[in-house]
Amino acid sequence: MGLSGPDLAAIGLTLQLATVVTVVLLIIGTPLAWWLATTRSVLKGPVAALVSLPLVLPPTVLGFYLLIAMGPQGWIGQFTQAIGLGTLPFTFGGLVVASVLYSMPFVVQPIQNAMEAIGTRPLEVAATLRAGPLDRFFSVVLPLARPGFLTATVLGFAHTVGEFGVVLMIGGNIPGATRVVSVQMYDHVEALDYAGAHQLAVIMVLFSFVTLVALYRFQSRRGVSGLKYGG
Amino acid sequence: MDTIKLRFHHGFGPKAPAPTPGFRLDVNLTLPATGISAIFGPSGSGKSTLLRCIAGLLRADTGYLSVNGQLWQSEGHWCPTHRRPLGYVFQEASLLPHLSAGGNLEYAVKRAPSGQSRAVYQHAVGLMGIGALLDRMPDQLSGGERQRVAIARAILIQPELLLMDEPLAALDDTRKREILPYLERLREELDIPVLYVSHSADEVARLADHLVVMENGKAVAQGPLMDVLSRIDFPVRLGDDAGTVTTVRVVSRDSHWHLVKASFRGGEFWLRDSGDEPGAAIRVRILARDVSLTRSLHEDTSILNRFEATVTQIVPDDDEAMVMVQLTVGSLLLLARITRRSRAHLALAPGQTVWAQIKSVAIVR
């Protein structure tokens, strides 16, 4: 099949966005998941709910509020302007911020589940072997939660590739900057170019299917009771 | 200086997992920091809770702990577990599951306070007989093998105090017998004080030098093993496990009958030949249920060991049919568990001289 230049640009942009978002999410999601897995704070419930909101909210709601917050009058917008970044809506950076929030539960929850499954015993064992808190985190928690990290990476990446509503609200449709595959496909349909839409749609279906099959096979082989959104 | 001084008071909150509802730990002890001290008691008596307090895995409401003059914990001073120079062997599988047996040992070696030579490592591995297992992952090891690796790991962290929380309880009898000799070698070859939690009278009789008896969160008796065991008011209801432990010296071996003669102050025993050479000190255990009493000496009996003994005390048993009789034979203290009816029949009373027949003497070490 012959993908057009704009199609390829959209695919490239989508992969770039998903990669950046996944890396950012692993960096901020890991300490957040550890906090959620271990805290006894009364804030645990509210924070967990906040992280999980994108699971139930229509993406347009999240996109709408982000658009306002990141706009020239919003508090995020005021801040980004003050440090000389301008405003984020309709930029790649804005897409990253929105996607990080939108895909957060898909990364935090598998890591948190894996960390909770470790239990207290291995950590007590490590403490009796002179491992301090940070040492225990790196030498026990991270290796034992590894299956959770794999699930988190795959789901975070795949979910970012598949988003549409948030992107449209926050990023609009700027070729090479914010026009990702899902938006490009929407354009094809709007233009009644069903053949073009088909090509992208098939690629998306295959990508998602293969990704999930690979993930579930890994989970069942490792006996991981990971997260099975829709699975 | 060679003492462990400890004092812990701890009540569990409504949500914390207490051993039994309403349980409180109230312990105030001074223990020798040499040899093996057994902390003995029924399940739910607070033995493991006490050990967790000592390790700093559980923060008691109020606590004081010093080991060989080093303060580990007091009001206003708290040393977290990873800063306490201790080794800990947990009850069940505690190997880090993402590391091989050898990886688990390396984990300890890397974090030990001072570098150690390869020889020390080899010694620990040899002591526990795990040289062939080092490449295996924990789930490829049997329960007994896992526990031997865990013990070697606890040694390699170079502890000043080794805490063992029922290390054999999760194993079947065969595995227990497999590990006990390793624990004995540990005691003989390493000079590390051990606190050994157990609810098995067998293990205690075999391993311990010092005994603390726990009941309902309190230490109800403590002292050298032989003294505590021969106390007739022994506060833990041992039933069939009641008995005394004593050390005797092998005098001679009788190769014809495969027996050895062993002496104590005031008498001699015949024992089945254990392979011990004359001069060796061995520890024997005599269960109260294996001691019977007669008013006169019976020569026509299959029982080899018969002693003239003096009754010192008689107390009722938990079982209404039985009484416990304490006797002395020279320096040897014996307990005999006989029926109340026999006691009346023989008209036994303190101060009397009787003949004690010992049906079996078990060599425990």
XYZ file of C-alpha atoms in Angstrom:
596
model
C 0.000 0.000 0.000
C 1.186 3.491 -0.698
C 1.215 5.688 2.337
C 1.315 9.355 1.487
C 3.907 11.766 2.849
C 1.472 13.283 5.377
C 0.483 9.774 6.494
C 4.113 8.877 7.166
C 4.664 12.170 8.945
C 1.669 11.436 11.176
C 2.988 7.945 11.972
C 6.430 9.318 12.799
C 4.947 11.996 15.027
C 2.744 9.466 16.793
C 5.685 7.179 17.565
C 7.735 10.134 18.763
C 4.923 11.319 21.036
C 4.295 7.850 22.463
C 7.997 7.336 23.165
C 8.448 10.653 24.953
C 5.242 10.183 26.944
C 6.173 6.637 28.001
C 9.619 7.713 29.186
C 8.190 10.666 31.121
C 5.509 8.440 32.653
C 7.984 5.788 33.788
C 10.076 8.479 35.451
C 7.243 10.128 37.356
C 4.999 7.050 37.614
C 7.515 4.866 39.469
C 7.843 6.999 42.623
C 4.119 7.745 42.483
C 3.294 4.027 42.273
C 5.683 3.275 45.179
C 4.062 5.961 47.269
C 0.591 4.598 46.481
C 1.732 1.031 47.191
C 3.210 1.822 50.604
C 1.552 4.910 52.060
C -0.935 4.839 54.889
C -1.779 8.495 54.323
C -5.408 9.572 54.092
C -4.426 11.151 50.780
C -3.941 7.729 49.205
C -7.586 7.407 48.134
C -7.938 10.874 46.592
C -4.569 10.655 44.811
C -5.349 7.193 43.445
C -8.722 8.462 42.235
C -7.086 11.464 40.568
C -4.588 9.237 38.771
C -7.407 6.973 37.578
C -9.805 9.727 36.458
C -8.807 9.442 32.775
C -10.123 5.874 32.812
C -13.671 7.124 33.212
C -13.674 10.719 31.991
C -14.393 11.487 28.344
C -11.053 12.597 26.857
C -12.685 15.801 25.722
C -13.319 16.833 29.337
C -9.666 16.424 30.260
C -8.642 18.148 27.023
C -11.023 21.020 27.660
C -9.671 21.765 31.134
C -6.088 21.423 29.981
C -6.795 23.791 27.111
C -8.028 26.382 29.555
C -5.282 25.791 32.133
C -2.492 25.880 29.567
C -3.973 28.826 27.643
C -2.733 32.390 28.034
C -5.086 33.070 30.976
C -4.687 29.669 32.694
C -2.329 29.085 35.622
C -0.140 26.684 33.660
C -0.132 29.094 30.747
C 0.882 31.999 33.009
C 3.721 29.898 34.356
C 4.997 28.692 30.978
C 4.855 32.234 29.650
C 6.714 33.527 32.689
C 9.584 31.121 32.106
C 9.635 31.990 28.429
C 8.089 28.860 26.920
C 5.026 30.578 25.552
C 1.772 28.674 25.764
C 1.512 24.937 25.293
C -1.749 24.331 23.402
C -1.251 23.503 19.745
C 2.376 22.471 20.312
C 4.076 19.105 20.624
C 4.932 19.961 24.241
C 1.271 20.522 24.984
C 0.448 17.111 23.530
C 3.087 15.513 25.754
C 1.663 17.101 28.899
C -1.893 16.115 28.015
C -0.940 12.576 27.016
C 1.063 12.060 30.195
C -2.010 12.845 32.257
C -4.284 10.855 30.000
C -2.123 7.687 29.985
C -1.037 7.929 33.631
C -3.318 5.179 35.057
C -2.123 2.711 32.438
C 1.430 3.118 33.710
C 0.939 3.727 37.425
C -1.515 0.913 38.112
C 0.505 -2.037 36.762
C 3.617 -0.793 38.576
C 1.651 -0.244 41.771
C 0.059 -3.724 41.534
C 3.452 -5.337 41.010
C 4.949 -3.437 43.933
C 2.070 -4.373 46.236
C 2.448 -8.013 45.238
C 6.011 -8.044 46.585
C 4.737 -7.855 50.168
C 6.793 -6.831 53.168
C 8.885 -9.977 53.624
C 11.561 -9.401 50.926
C 11.996 -5.853 52.217
C 12.393 -7.076 55.792
C 14.900 -9.647 54.586
C 16.895 -6.952 52.792
C 16.801 -4.734 55.899
C 18.297 -7.555 57.993
C 21.039 -7.742 55.352
C 21.993 -4.098 55.989
C 20.204 -2.648 52.967
C 18.921 0.881 53.677
C 15.632 2.209 52.239
C 17.071 3.455 48.918
C 19.193 0.329 48.524
C 16.089 -1.821 49.135
C 14.163 0.116 46.498
C 16.777 -0.465 43.815
C 17.949 -3.947 44.799
C 14.599 -5.510 45.727
C 11.561 -3.464 44.690
C 12.581 -2.587 41.131
C 13.756 -6.084 40.105
C 10.759 -7.796 41.697
C 8.316 -5.346 40.083
C 9.851 -5.832 36.634
C 6.823 -7.578 35.082
C 4.736 -4.587 36.145
C 7.148 -2.230 34.414
C 6.905 -4.176 31.189
C 3.115 -4.098 31.274
C 3.207 -0.391 32.128
C 5.547 0.426 29.260
C 3.512 -1.453 26.687
C 0.149 -0.121 27.853
C 1.397 3.446 28.264
C 2.886 3.440 24.780
C -0.081 1.754 23.109
C -2.624 3.912 24.855
C -0.827 7.104 23.818
C -0.749 5.912 20.218
C -4.492 5.356 20.372
C -5.670 8.641 21.822
C -7.772 11.069 19.839
C -10.072 13.281 21.873
C -7.424 14.899 24.032
C -5.195 15.496 21.017
C -7.946 17.177 19.093
C -8.867 19.432 22.020
C -5.345 20.431 22.952
C -3.297 20.011 19.813
C -5.644 20.714 16.995
C -4.481 19.499 13.679
C -1.151 21.015 12.743
C 0.835 18.877 10.277
C 4.213 17.814 11.627
C 3.517 19.309 15.070
C 0.319 17.835 16.433
C -1.259 15.814 13.651
C -0.968 12.253 14.911
C -2.303 9.124 13.179
C -5.755 9.177 14.758
C -6.283 12.794 13.678
C -4.857 12.173 10.199
C -7.354 9.340 9.805
C -10.168 11.578 10.895
C -9.093 14.033 8.189
C -9.186 11.302 5.563
C -12.739 10.452 6.554
C -13.791 14.094 6.568
C -12.398 14.331 3.031
C -14.271 11.143 2.104
C -10.910 9.475 1.374
C -12.013 6.105 2.766
C -9.120 4.234 1.165
C -6.608 6.462 2.958
C -8.478 6.056 6.233
C -8.507 2.288 5.736
C -4.745 2.083 5.383
C -4.163 3.862 8.684
C -7.004 2.042 10.409
C -5.618 -1.363 9.470
C -2.176 -0.386 10.719
C -3.669 0.748 14.040
C -5.732 -2.410 14.485
C -2.771 -4.658 13.728
C -0.447 -2.701 15.989
C -2.869 -2.804 18.917
C -3.726 -6.461 18.442
C -0.133 -7.649 18.169
C 0.885 -5.537 21.160
C -1.847 -6.942 23.397
C -1.286 -10.544 22.304
C 2.411 -10.193 23.096
C 1.636 -8.636 26.471
C -0.912 -11.234 27.537
C 1.359 -14.056 26.475
C 4.114 -12.547 28.616
C 1.761 -12.106 31.558
C 0.481 -15.656 31.497
C 3.981 -17.079 31.066
C 5.251 -15.142 34.067
C 2.123 -15.862 36.060
C 1.673 -12.131 36.414
C -1.773 -11.097 37.445
C -1.151 -7.791 35.756
C -3.755 -5.429 34.634
C -6.145 -6.474 31.957
C -8.003 -3.412 30.883
C -10.489 -4.846 28.486
C -8.572 -8.098 28.466
C 29.907 -6.969 78.897
C 28.857 -10.190 77.240
C 25.179 -9.739 77.819
C 22.046 -8.829 75.939
C 19.858 -6.529 77.985
C 16.375 -6.041 76.692
C 13.094 -4.602 77.809
C 10.066 -4.371 75.533
C 6.496 -3.385 76.192
C 4.121 -3.438 73.302
C 0.368 -3.557 72.852
C -1.068 -4.014 69.411
C -3.461 -1.443 67.996
C -6.911 -2.479 66.785
C -5.617 -2.907 63.220
C -2.190 -4.417 63.821
C -1.903 -8.198 63.549
C -1.456 -9.360 67.150
C -0.565 -13.041 67.780
C -3.781 -13.400 69.773
C -6.528 -10.855 70.541
C -5.654 -8.576 73.433
C -2.033 -9.724 73.354
C 0.610 -7.628 75.102
C 4.348 -8.105 75.084
C 5.975 -7.390 78.462
C 9.523 -8.655 78.629
C 12.491 -7.633 80.707
C 15.500 -9.941 80.342
C 19.245 -10.123 80.600
C 20.648 -12.935 78.468
C 24.179 -14.200 78.000
C 25.657 -13.079 74.685
C 27.279 -16.458 74.155
C 26.025 -19.783 72.880
C 22.456 -20.479 71.880
C 19.634 -19.005 73.915
C 16.323 -20.602 73.077
C 13.133 -18.591 73.368
C 10.591 -21.293 73.910
C 6.821 -21.296 74.240
C 3.561 -22.265 72.579
C 2.437 -20.453 69.452
C 0.923 -17.097 70.235
C 3.127 -16.635 73.309
C 5.008 -13.731 71.753
C 8.314 -15.403 70.873
C 8.391 -14.149 67.316
C 7.085 -10.740 68.350
C 9.997 -10.467 70.785
C 12.466 -11.435 68.075
C 10.996 -8.868 65.674
C 11.372 -6.194 68.360
C 15.017 -7.162 68.840
C 15.595 -6.955 65.080
C 13.853 -3.586 64.851
C 11.291 -4.997 62.410
C 8.622 -4.083 64.934
C 8.867 -0.861 66.878
C 7.694 -1.582 70.409
C 5.775 1.135 72.267
C 8.630 1.305 74.743
C 11.843 -0.581 74.392
C 15.424 -0.821 75.535
C 18.041 -3.051 73.957
C 21.774 -3.241 74.373
C 24.044 -5.950 73.020
C 27.537 -6.321 74.442
C 27.380 -2.778 75.766
C 26.234 -1.270 72.448
C 22.960 0.569 72.696
C 20.584 -0.487 69.892
C 17.425 1.074 71.199
C 16.120 3.087 74.131
C 13.680 5.898 74.791
C 14.748 8.553 72.339
C 17.236 6.330 70.520
C 16.221 4.164 67.611
C 18.530 2.231 65.378
C 16.728 0.943 62.264
C 17.053 -2.712 61.292
C 19.605 -2.115 58.537
C 21.976 -0.441 61.012
C 21.791 -3.245 63.595
C 24.686 -5.718 63.347
C 22.438 -8.771 63.300
C 21.638 -11.730 61.129
C 18.071 -13.001 60.820
C 16.797 -16.362 59.662
C 13.083 -16.287 58.969
C 10.678 -19.143 59.501
C 9.870 -19.845 55.895
C 11.454 -19.191 52.536
C 13.075 -15.811 52.711
C 15.538 -15.985 49.846
C 15.221 -13.019 47.518
C 13.339 -14.675 44.648
C 15.026 -12.745 41.832
C 18.495 -13.891 42.855
C 20.098 -17.327 42.655
C 21.309 -19.017 45.840
C 24.779 -17.634 45.150
C 23.278 -14.227 44.340
C 21.576 -14.229 47.717
C 24.924 -14.899 49.410
C 26.587 -12.133 47.362
C 23.827 -9.760 48.453
C 25.003 -10.245 52.029
C 28.720 -10.212 51.188
C 28.395 -6.855 49.393
C 26.688 -5.293 52.388
C 28.755 -6.850 55.169
C 30.513 -4.235 57.307
C 34.025 -5.276 56.393
C 35.345 -7.043 53.369
C 35.834 -10.726 53.886
C 38.195 -13.153 52.337
C 37.144 -15.844 49.924
C 38.027 -18.306 52.676
C 35.266 -16.997 54.943
C 32.783 -17.322 52.094
C 33.948 -20.843 51.330
C 33.739 -21.716 55.008
C 30.118 -20.574 55.280
C 29.230 -22.412 52.077
C 31.003 -25.547 53.302
C 29.481 -25.326 56.765
C 25.983 -25.386 55.301
C 26.859 -27.851 52.528
C 25.449 -25.699 49.729
C 28.422 -25.597 47.360
C 26.544 -27.478 44.646
C 23.406 -25.337 44.899
C 24.770 -21.855 44.250
C 23.607 -21.586 40.629
C 20.036 -22.589 41.395
C 17.150 -20.188 41.787
C 15.223 -20.335 45.095
C 12.237 -22.091 43.512
C 14.535 -24.899 42.365
C 15.618 -25.668 45.932
C 13.912 -27.836 48.537
C 12.679 -26.205 51.744
C 15.670 -27.532 53.672
C 18.149 -26.341 51.062
C 16.584 -22.892 50.998
C 16.891 -22.673 54.762
C 20.577 -23.690 54.649
C 21.243 -20.958 52.088
C 19.371 -18.479 54.292
C 21.510 -19.467 57.290
C 24.729 -19.112 55.288
C 23.532 -15.709 54.094
C 22.859 -14.620 57.671
C 26.391 -15.676 58.657
C 27.985 -13.813 55.754
C 26.546 -10.493 56.892
C 28.967 -10.882 59.852
C 26.379 -10.524 62.607
C 27.197 -9.819 66.229
C 23.906 -11.483 67.095
C 22.109 -14.140 65.077
C 18.325 -14.269 65.361
C 16.543 -17.407 64.223
C 12.750 -17.454 64.093
C 11.653 -21.110 64.107
C 13.977 -21.908 61.218
C 12.788 -25.517 61.108
C 9.079 -25.079 61.793
C 8.029 -25.037 58.147
C 9.915 -28.259 57.381
C 8.842 -31.874 57.728
C 10.647 -34.199 60.145
C 13.025 -35.559 57.538
C 14.124 -32.071 56.527
C 14.466 -31.090 60.178
C 16.816 -33.969 60.826
C 18.714 -32.895 57.730
C 19.271 -29.358 59.041
C 19.851 -29.936 62.774
C 23.442 -31.157 62.291
C 24.199 -27.959 60.356
C 22.881 -25.885 63.241
C 25.089 -27.843 65.631
C 28.116 -27.192 63.441
C 27.200 -23.536 63.442
C 27.339 -23.507 67.221
C 30.582 -25.427 67.375
C 32.477 -23.514 64.701
C 31.303 -19.926 64.955
C 31.435 -17.707 67.952
C 28.185 -15.847 67.305
C 25.535 -15.610 70.018
C 22.215 -16.968 68.776
C 18.666 -16.270 69.883
C 16.668 -19.252 68.696
C 12.878 -19.114 68.749
C 11.182 -22.500 68.851
C 8.105 -24.278 70.071
C 9.777 -27.685 69.799
C 11.097 -29.185 73.033
C 13.259 -31.520 70.940
C 15.107 -28.724 69.172
C 15.563 -26.840 72.415
C 16.926 -29.879 74.267
C 19.337 -30.474 71.460
C 20.573 -26.981 70.688
C 20.100 -24.587 73.559
C 22.506 -23.564 76.299
C 20.179 -21.059 77.861
C 16.415 -21.122 77.947
C 13.744 -18.436 78.123
C 10.176 -19.648 78.458
C 7.461 -17.361 77.104
C 3.779 -17.465 77.906
C 1.184 -14.825 77.033
C 3.771 -12.242 76.077
C 5.784 -12.661 79.249
C 9.022 -14.450 80.045
C 7.891 -16.823 82.800
C 11.192 -18.622 83.381
C 14.755 -18.301 82.243
C 18.157 -19.696 83.078
C 20.653 -22.323 81.982
C 18.800 -25.015 80.008
C 19.368 -27.862 82.456
C 18.200 -25.848 85.442
C 15.040 -24.587 83.793
C 14.088 -27.980 82.382
C 14.424 -29.796 85.692
C 12.237 -27.314 87.520
C 9.155 -29.180 88.467
C 6.980 -26.093 88.308
C 8.030 -25.681 84.705
C 5.458 -23.193 83.586
C 4.969 -24.438 80.094
C 2.752 -27.497 80.049
C 4.993 -29.946 78.309
C 3.005 -33.129 78.927
C 4.783 -35.964 77.162
C 7.684 -33.669 76.291
C 8.579 -33.019 79.951
C 12.033 -34.252 80.803
C 15.489 -33.280 81.903
C 18.662 -32.675 79.989
C 22.106 -33.317 81.376
C 25.679 -33.602 80.210
C 27.534 -36.845 80.842
C 31.028 -38.080 80.021
C 31.728 -41.256 78.090
C 33.775 -43.657 80.232
C 34.126 -46.728 78.088
C 32.771 -48.475 75.035
C 31.500 -52.005 75.132
C 31.972 -53.294 71.614
C 30.346 -56.635 72.355
C 26.960 -55.193 73.324
C 27.343 -51.978 71.314
C 26.866 -49.884 74.384
C 28.760 -47.046 75.997
C 29.079 -46.334 79.670
C 28.763 -42.672 80.617
C 29.184 -41.121 84.013
C 27.765 -38.212 85.919
C 28.497 -37.168 89.466
C 26.851 -39.901 91.492
C 26.316 -42.624 88.929
C 26.750 -44.192 85.514
C 24.498 -44.816 82.565
C 24.450 -47.380 79.831
C 23.696 -45.837 76.469
C 23.474 -47.205 72.984
C 26.827 -46.774 71.269
C 26.810 -43.411 69.540
C 30.377 -43.657 68.284
C 31.631 -41.206 70.896
C 35.121 -41.910 72.199
C 35.838 -42.230 75.941
C 36.274 -38.771 77.424
C 33.711 -37.131 75.149
C 31.009 -35.033 76.768
C 27.566 -35.795 75.430
C 24.199 -34.285 76.146
C 21.406 -36.670 77.008
C 17.714 -36.134 77.500
C 15.559 -38.224 79.790
C 11.831 -37.838 79.305
C 9.666 -37.941 82.423
C 7.412 -40.535 80.803
C 10.410 -42.898 80.412
C 11.184 -42.964 84.147
C 9.329 -45.471 86.302
C 9.641 -45.962 90.056
C 9.838 -49.064 92.273
C 10.140 -49.415 96.011
C 12.745 -52.167 95.779
C 15.498 -52.981 93.313
C 14.258 -55.206 90.503
C 17.036 -57.307 88.992
C 14.792 -59.239 86.646
C 14.034 -56.425 84.292
C 15.079 -55.486 80.791
C 15.811 -51.963 81.928
C 19.558 -51.351 82.183
C 19.635 -48.071 84.020
C 18.391 -48.340 87.600
C 19.296 -45.854 90.298
C 18.579 -45.378 93.911
C 16.969 -41.939 93.996
C 15.566 -39.532 96.539
C 12.147 -38.006 96.002
C 12.389 -34.237 96.359
C 8.992 -32.981 95.219
C 5.681 -34.265 93.952
C 3.244 -31.977 92.121
C -0.048 -32.569 90.329
C 0.040 -32.759 86.571
C -2.314 -31.023 84.135
C -3.645 -34.475 83.404
C -5.707 -35.468 86.444
C -4.574 -39.069 86.196
C -0.886 -38.156 86.511
C 1.583 -36.632 88.933
C 5.090 -35.320 88.343
C 7.807 -36.541 90.698
C 11.174 -34.842 90.973
C 14.097 -37.006 92.063
C 17.817 -36.658 92.609
C 20.476 -39.246 91.875
C 23.742 -37.728 93.006
C 24.036 -34.563 90.955
C 21.447 -35.760 88.466
C 17.932 -34.370 88.520
C 15.192 -36.567 87.126
C 11.510 -36.085 86.503
C 9.151 -39.060 86.535
C 5.609 -38.782 85.251
C 3.554 -41.523 86.890
C -0.134 -42.112 87.546
C -1.737 -40.723 90.656
C -2.838 -44.262 91.462
C 0.756 -45.568 91.414
C 1.791 -42.743 93.646
C -0.836 -43.754 96.200
C 0.005 -47.419 95.763
C 3.706 -46.783 96.447
C 2.848 -44.230 99.130
C 5.418 -41.854 97.688
C 6.399 -38.789 99.679
C 9.259 -36.273 99.546
C 12.403 -37.473 101.286
C 11.778 -41.101 100.439
C 14.291 -43.339 98.752
C 13.035 -45.224 95.696
C 14.467 -47.010 92.684
C 14.200 -45.126 89.414
C 14.217 -47.182 86.228
C 15.089 -45.268 83.121
C 13.671 -46.926 80.062
C 15.495 -44.819 77.543
C 18.142 -42.161 77.493
C 18.277 -40.187 74.302
C 21.583 -38.753 73.206
C 20.677 -35.340 71.907
C 24.171 -34.181 71.174
